[in-house]
Every structure is written in C-alpha cells, then in structure tokens.
Amino acid sequence: MKSKMIKITGLILTVLFACFTTYQVAAADTWQYGDLTKLIASSNGGGTKYDTYRQVGLSIDDKNVYMYVSMDPELYASDDATWNTGDRNVQLTGYVLTIAGQPIYIDSKSYDFYNLQSSQQNQTKSFPVDVYNPSTFKNTTVTDAVTVQHLVRDNGNRVNNIMQFTIPISALGLKDGEISENAQVTLTNNNIWSGAKTITYAGASTAPWPLVVLGLLIALISVIKMRKSKGSKTAPEVMQYA
C-alpha cells in the first residue's frame, strides 16, 4: 500500500511539473512574460555593423504591467565592443505607456544607479518609479518597481543593463480602474529606441491552471484505476460444492 501511494504521489508531481514546464516553454522566449522585440537604438541611423539594438518586452495580466528593456543584448551585439559604449547605460526615465490612446508617463527620480552602471561586477538593484496619468492627474510612486541587472561580459570590455518593471494596474490612474479587454497597449521611449512595442490586452491571464486541472484529472483517473485493479486482485474466492 505504501509503495503504491508513493507511486501515485510521484505521478501527480510529474504531471504538475510537465504542465508548468509546458506552459513556460510555450509562453516565453527569453523573458518569462512573453516575446521580446528587436528595436534599433534611437541614437543609431541603422544599416551598419556598429548599430546598437534593444530588446523590448511588454505584457499585462489582471494585476500588473510588465516591461523589459535590454540595452545591449548579446544576441544583437555590434562587432566593436568599444563603439558607442555610453549607449548601454541604465535608463530609468522617458517611458510612455499608452493604453487605448491614453498616455501614462513612467520615470524614476532615483540617481543611485550611477555606481551600479559603472561597476565591473554583475549586480542587481531595485529602484522606485513615478507613474503619472495626465488625464486623471494622478501621480503614484511605486517602491522597487524596476529591477536593474548590470551584466559584465567579454572580460569587462562590454556591459549590458536590463531594466524590468512591474507596475500595478492600480497605480496607472485609469478612469475605469482597469484595462478594457482588447485594448491596444503601446510602450515607447524615444530616448532609448526607435519605434514602439505594441500588444493587445486580451483580458486576465489564465496562466497554467487549465493544464494543472487536466493533469490532476489524469492523476485522479490513474488512482481510481489502480484501486479497481487492487480490488479485483484481492477479491475472495467463492468455493462451490457439488
């Protein structure tokens, strides 16, 4: 009995792990919240081997807006590590999130990142941001809303700074308090890249829960079958006499 319970527990855990792993692979590229878009740096004209590119991500669920900006991703690194090195610095200002035509400005007044971006060691640090909605005149400060990863590579000759924002929808100052389904959401920062990252908000994320429920049903059916099998094997023999 004990060995069978261990097998059942192992089966359930295996199914759950497979569900979560499948969801993550299907829903993410190199960022846990979705795909990343290659956008050329606003300081570059484009078309040369020395161009700097950004990776920009944008995602929304029923609680938060998630933003990702990589200043000099290794995937698109230029051939010359000494070219335009100042264009890889930490950038915490100039972000504009436009939701259904309504602009919202996201900036940080923190200047504590200078030591971080000049470091020759990999480091991570979080900073507050101010979120201002001019249509409702609401300004909200969100503590530790942006986390900066400072990454050093190529023997210290090249650095990259990755900014990841998590901003509660409640801090956006929206008139209705929420983002309407199928609303177009755009992220821009003309100081950092040319163009925009645009998504359509499809409503609250279901995450992997449908897969989890399916996995639990499979495990439950397996348990029932094992019990039936055990019952058929242990049924008492009926003796017949002439």
Short mmCIF file of C-alpha atoms in Angstrom, two decimals:
data_model
loop_
_atom_site.label_atom_id
_atom_site.label_comp_id
_atom_site.label_asym_id
_atom_site.label_seq_id
_atom_site.Cartn_x
_atom_site.Cartn_y
_atom_site.Cartn_z
CA MET A 1 0.00 0.00 0.00
CA LYS A 2 2.79 2.40 0.94
CA SER A 3 4.69 1.80 -2.29
CA LYS A 4 1.53 2.45 -4.31
CA MET A 5 0.91 5.73 -2.53
CA ILE A 6 4.47 6.77 -3.33
CA LYS A 7 3.87 5.91 -6.98
CA ILE A 8 0.63 7.90 -7.01
CA THR A 9 2.30 10.93 -5.41
CA GLY A 10 5.15 10.69 -7.91
CA LEU A 11 2.67 10.53 -10.79
CA ILE A 12 0.82 13.64 -9.60
CA LEU A 13 4.05 15.61 -9.15
CA THR A 14 5.29 14.53 -12.58
CA VAL A 15 2.08 15.66 -14.25
CA LEU A 16 2.11 19.02 -12.47
CA PHE A 17 5.77 19.62 -13.37
CA ALA A 18 5.03 18.80 -17.01
CA CYS A 19 2.11 21.23 -17.03
CA PHE A 20 4.13 24.14 -15.67
CA THR A 21 7.12 23.37 -17.88
CA THR A 22 4.96 23.15 -20.99
CA TYR A 23 3.32 26.48 -20.18
CA GLN A 24 6.63 28.24 -19.66
CA VAL A 25 8.12 26.95 -22.90
CA ALA A 26 5.02 27.86 -24.89
CA ALA A 27 4.52 31.31 -23.36
CA ALA A 28 8.05 32.65 -23.10
CA ASP A 29 11.05 33.45 -25.28
CA THR A 30 13.93 34.76 -23.23
CA TRP A 31 11.59 36.65 -20.91
CA GLN A 32 9.14 34.97 -18.58
CA TYR A 33 6.19 37.15 -19.63
CA GLY A 34 6.37 36.81 -23.41
CA ASP A 35 8.33 37.56 -26.55
CA LEU A 36 10.99 40.24 -26.91
CA THR A 37 11.07 42.62 -29.87
CA LYS A 38 14.28 43.79 -31.55
CA LEU A 39 14.25 47.60 -31.88
CA ILE A 40 17.12 49.77 -33.09
CA ALA A 41 18.57 52.33 -30.70
CA SER A 42 17.31 55.85 -31.31
CA SER A 43 20.93 57.06 -31.44
CA ASN A 44 21.68 54.89 -34.49
CA GLY A 45 20.82 55.51 -38.11
CA GLY A 46 20.60 51.83 -38.89
CA GLY A 47 22.14 49.68 -41.55
CA THR A 48 25.73 49.36 -40.26
CA LYS A 49 27.55 46.66 -38.33
CA TYR A 50 28.04 49.10 -35.44
CA ASP A 51 24.34 49.58 -34.74
CA THR A 52 23.06 49.06 -31.21
CA TYR A 53 19.79 47.22 -30.75
CA ARG A 54 17.44 46.86 -27.81
CA GLN A 55 15.22 44.01 -26.74
CA VAL A 56 11.86 45.28 -25.52
CA GLY A 57 9.10 43.29 -23.87
CA LEU A 58 5.61 44.27 -22.72
CA SER A 59 2.97 42.14 -21.01
CA ILE A 60 -0.14 42.65 -18.88
CA ASP A 61 -2.20 40.46 -16.61
CA ASP A 62 -5.11 41.33 -14.34
CA LYS A 63 -2.80 42.79 -11.68
CA ASN A 64 0.35 44.26 -13.25
CA VAL A 65 2.03 45.72 -16.29
CA TYR A 66 5.41 44.12 -17.03
CA MET A 67 8.09 45.89 -19.07
CA TYR A 68 11.51 44.61 -20.14
CA VAL A 69 14.32 46.61 -21.75
CA SER A 70 17.77 45.21 -22.55
CA MET A 71 20.18 47.97 -23.59
CA ASP A 72 22.79 45.84 -25.38
CA PRO A 73 21.60 42.24 -25.67
CA GLU A 74 24.36 39.81 -26.55
CA LEU A 75 22.18 38.34 -29.28
CA TYR A 76 22.42 41.58 -31.30
CA ALA A 77 25.78 42.89 -30.06
CA SER A 78 27.78 45.02 -32.52
CA ASP A 79 31.15 43.85 -33.80
CA ASP A 80 33.10 46.52 -31.92
CA ALA A 81 32.79 46.42 -28.11
CA THR A 82 34.33 49.91 -27.81
CA TRP A 83 31.77 51.55 -30.10
CA ASN A 84 29.15 53.80 -28.52
CA THR A 85 29.68 52.41 -25.01
CA GLY A 86 27.64 55.21 -23.41
CA ASP A 87 24.57 53.93 -25.20
CA ARG A 88 24.34 50.91 -22.88
CA ASN A 89 23.77 52.78 -19.63
CA VAL A 90 20.90 52.37 -17.20
CA GLN A 91 17.79 54.21 -18.40
CA LEU A 92 15.02 54.83 -15.87
CA THR A 93 13.26 57.80 -17.47
CA GLY A 94 11.28 58.62 -20.60
CA TYR A 95 8.93 55.62 -20.71
CA VAL A 96 5.45 56.23 -22.12
CA LEU A 97 2.79 53.57 -21.76
CA THR A 98 -0.22 54.31 -23.97
CA ILE A 99 -3.40 52.39 -23.17
CA ALA A 100 -6.30 52.79 -25.61
CA GLY A 101 -4.90 56.17 -26.66
CA GLN A 102 -4.30 57.37 -23.09
CA PRO A 103 -0.62 58.15 -22.33
CA ILE A 104 0.90 57.33 -18.95
CA TYR A 105 4.40 58.53 -18.08
CA ILE A 106 6.83 56.33 -16.16
CA ASP A 107 10.05 57.75 -14.73
CA SER A 108 12.37 57.32 -11.78
CA LYS A 109 13.88 60.23 -9.88
CA SER A 110 16.47 57.94 -8.33
CA TYR A 111 20.11 58.61 -9.17
CA ASP A 112 21.54 55.75 -7.14
CA PHE A 113 22.24 53.72 -10.26
CA TYR A 114 25.46 55.51 -11.29
CA ASN A 115 27.67 53.26 -9.18
CA LEU A 116 25.77 50.27 -10.49
CA GLN A 117 26.26 51.01 -14.17
CA SER A 118 29.99 51.72 -13.78
CA SER A 119 30.67 48.53 -11.83
CA GLN A 120 32.85 45.76 -13.26
CA GLN A 121 30.86 43.19 -11.31
CA ASN A 122 27.48 41.65 -12.09
CA GLN A 123 24.94 43.28 -9.81
CA THR A 124 21.18 43.66 -9.36
CA LYS A 125 19.38 46.54 -7.69
CA SER A 126 15.80 47.81 -7.48
CA PHE A 127 14.53 51.40 -7.70
CA PRO A 128 11.23 53.26 -7.24
CA VAL A 129 9.33 54.80 -10.16
CA ASP A 130 6.78 57.56 -10.50
CA VAL A 131 3.69 56.83 -12.61
CA TYR A 132 1.81 59.90 -13.87
CA ASN A 133 -1.51 59.87 -15.70
CA PRO A 134 -2.27 63.37 -17.08
CA SER A 135 -5.92 62.59 -17.85
CA THR A 136 -6.72 61.91 -14.19
CA PHE A 137 -3.86 63.99 -12.74
CA LYS A 138 -2.84 61.01 -10.65
CA ASN A 139 0.81 60.57 -9.70
CA THR A 140 1.82 57.40 -7.86
CA THR A 141 5.22 56.34 -6.55
CA VAL A 142 5.78 52.60 -6.69
CA THR A 143 8.57 51.26 -4.47
CA ASP A 144 11.05 48.84 -6.07
CA ALA A 145 9.05 48.87 -9.30
CA VAL A 146 12.10 48.45 -11.55
CA THR A 147 14.92 45.98 -11.11
CA VAL A 148 18.16 46.60 -12.98
CA GLN A 149 20.51 43.77 -13.87
CA HIS A 150 24.01 45.01 -14.59
CA LEU A 151 25.86 42.36 -16.60
CA VAL A 152 29.57 42.39 -17.47
CA ARG A 153 30.97 40.22 -20.25
CA ASP A 154 33.92 39.95 -22.69
CA ASN A 155 36.46 40.29 -19.86
CA GLY A 156 34.90 43.56 -18.73
CA ASN A 157 35.04 45.18 -22.18
CA ARG A 158 31.27 45.17 -22.63
CA VAL A 159 28.36 45.70 -20.26
CA ASN A 160 24.62 45.41 -20.55
CA ASN A 161 21.90 46.84 -18.35
CA ILE A 162 18.49 45.18 -18.26
CA MET A 163 15.54 47.02 -16.75
CA GLN A 164 12.49 45.01 -15.67
CA PHE A 165 9.43 46.93 -14.49
CA THR A 166 6.47 45.58 -12.53
CA ILE A 167 3.78 48.23 -12.15
CA PRO A 168 0.40 47.53 -10.53
CA ILE A 169 -2.58 48.40 -12.71
CA SER A 170 -4.00 50.24 -9.70
CA ALA A 171 -1.08 52.70 -9.98
CA LEU A 172 -1.88 53.69 -13.57
CA GLY A 173 -4.65 56.11 -12.61
CA LEU A 174 -7.07 54.76 -15.20
CA LYS A 175 -10.53 56.33 -15.27
CA ASP A 176 -12.32 52.99 -15.05
CA GLY A 177 -9.71 51.49 -12.74
CA GLU A 178 -8.92 48.69 -15.17
CA ILE A 179 -7.80 48.00 -18.73
CA SER A 180 -10.62 47.10 -21.06
CA GLU A 181 -10.41 43.84 -22.96
CA ASN A 182 -8.85 44.07 -26.46
CA ALA A 183 -7.36 47.49 -25.66
CA GLN A 184 -4.20 48.32 -27.59
CA VAL A 185 -1.23 48.98 -25.31
CA THR A 186 1.99 50.57 -26.58
CA LEU A 187 5.36 51.15 -24.91
CA THR A 188 7.75 53.80 -26.24
CA ASN A 189 10.90 55.56 -25.07
CA ASN A 190 12.33 57.88 -27.70
CA ASN A 191 15.48 58.32 -25.60
CA ILE A 192 16.36 54.64 -25.99
CA TRP A 193 14.86 53.12 -29.13
CA SER A 194 13.04 53.99 -32.34
CA GLY A 195 9.55 52.63 -32.84
CA ALA A 196 7.22 51.01 -30.35
CA LYS A 197 6.35 47.74 -28.69
CA THR A 198 2.61 47.14 -29.07
CA ILE A 199 0.35 44.41 -27.70
CA THR A 200 -3.38 43.83 -27.40
CA TYR A 201 -4.67 43.18 -23.89
CA ALA A 202 -6.72 40.01 -24.09
CA GLY A 203 -8.01 40.10 -20.52
CA ALA A 204 -6.91 38.36 -17.35
CA SER A 205 -4.27 35.72 -17.81
CA THR A 206 -5.30 32.16 -17.14
CA ALA A 207 -1.68 31.09 -16.63
CA PRO A 208 -1.17 27.32 -16.48
CA TRP A 209 -4.26 26.48 -14.43
CA PRO A 210 -6.23 24.72 -17.19
CA LEU A 211 -3.25 22.43 -17.73
CA VAL A 212 -2.95 21.87 -13.99
CA VAL A 213 -6.62 20.86 -13.73
CA LEU A 214 -6.18 18.49 -16.67
CA GLY A 215 -3.11 17.00 -15.02
CA LEU A 216 -4.95 16.45 -11.75
CA LEU A 217 -7.82 14.75 -13.59
CA ILE A 218 -5.37 12.39 -15.29
CA ALA A 219 -3.76 11.59 -11.93
CA LEU A 220 -7.19 11.01 -10.32
CA ILE A 221 -8.25 8.61 -13.07
CA SER A 222 -5.00 6.72 -12.60
CA VAL A 223 -5.65 6.41 -8.85
CA ILE A 224 -9.17 5.05 -9.46
CA LYS A 225 -7.85 2.50 -11.94
CA MET A 226 -5.17 1.37 -9.51
CA ARG A 227 -7.76 0.91 -6.75
CA LYS A 228 -10.05 -1.09 -9.05
CA SER A 229 -7.12 -3.23 -10.10
CA LYS A 230 -6.23 -3.86 -6.45
CA GLY A 231 -9.85 -4.74 -5.64
CA SER A 232 -10.08 -7.30 -8.42
CA LYS A 233 -6.88 -9.00 -7.28
CA THR A 234 -7.88 -9.26 -3.63
CA ALA A 235 -11.48 -10.42 -4.11
CA PRO A 236 -12.10 -13.60 -2.07
CA GLU A 237 -12.55 -16.84 -3.93
CA VAL A 238 -16.03 -18.39 -3.81
CA MET A 239 -15.94 -22.10 -3.15
CA GLN A 240 -18.55 -24.22 -4.85
CA TYR A 241 -19.58 -27.68 -3.63
CA ALA A 242 -21.40 -30.30 -5.57
#
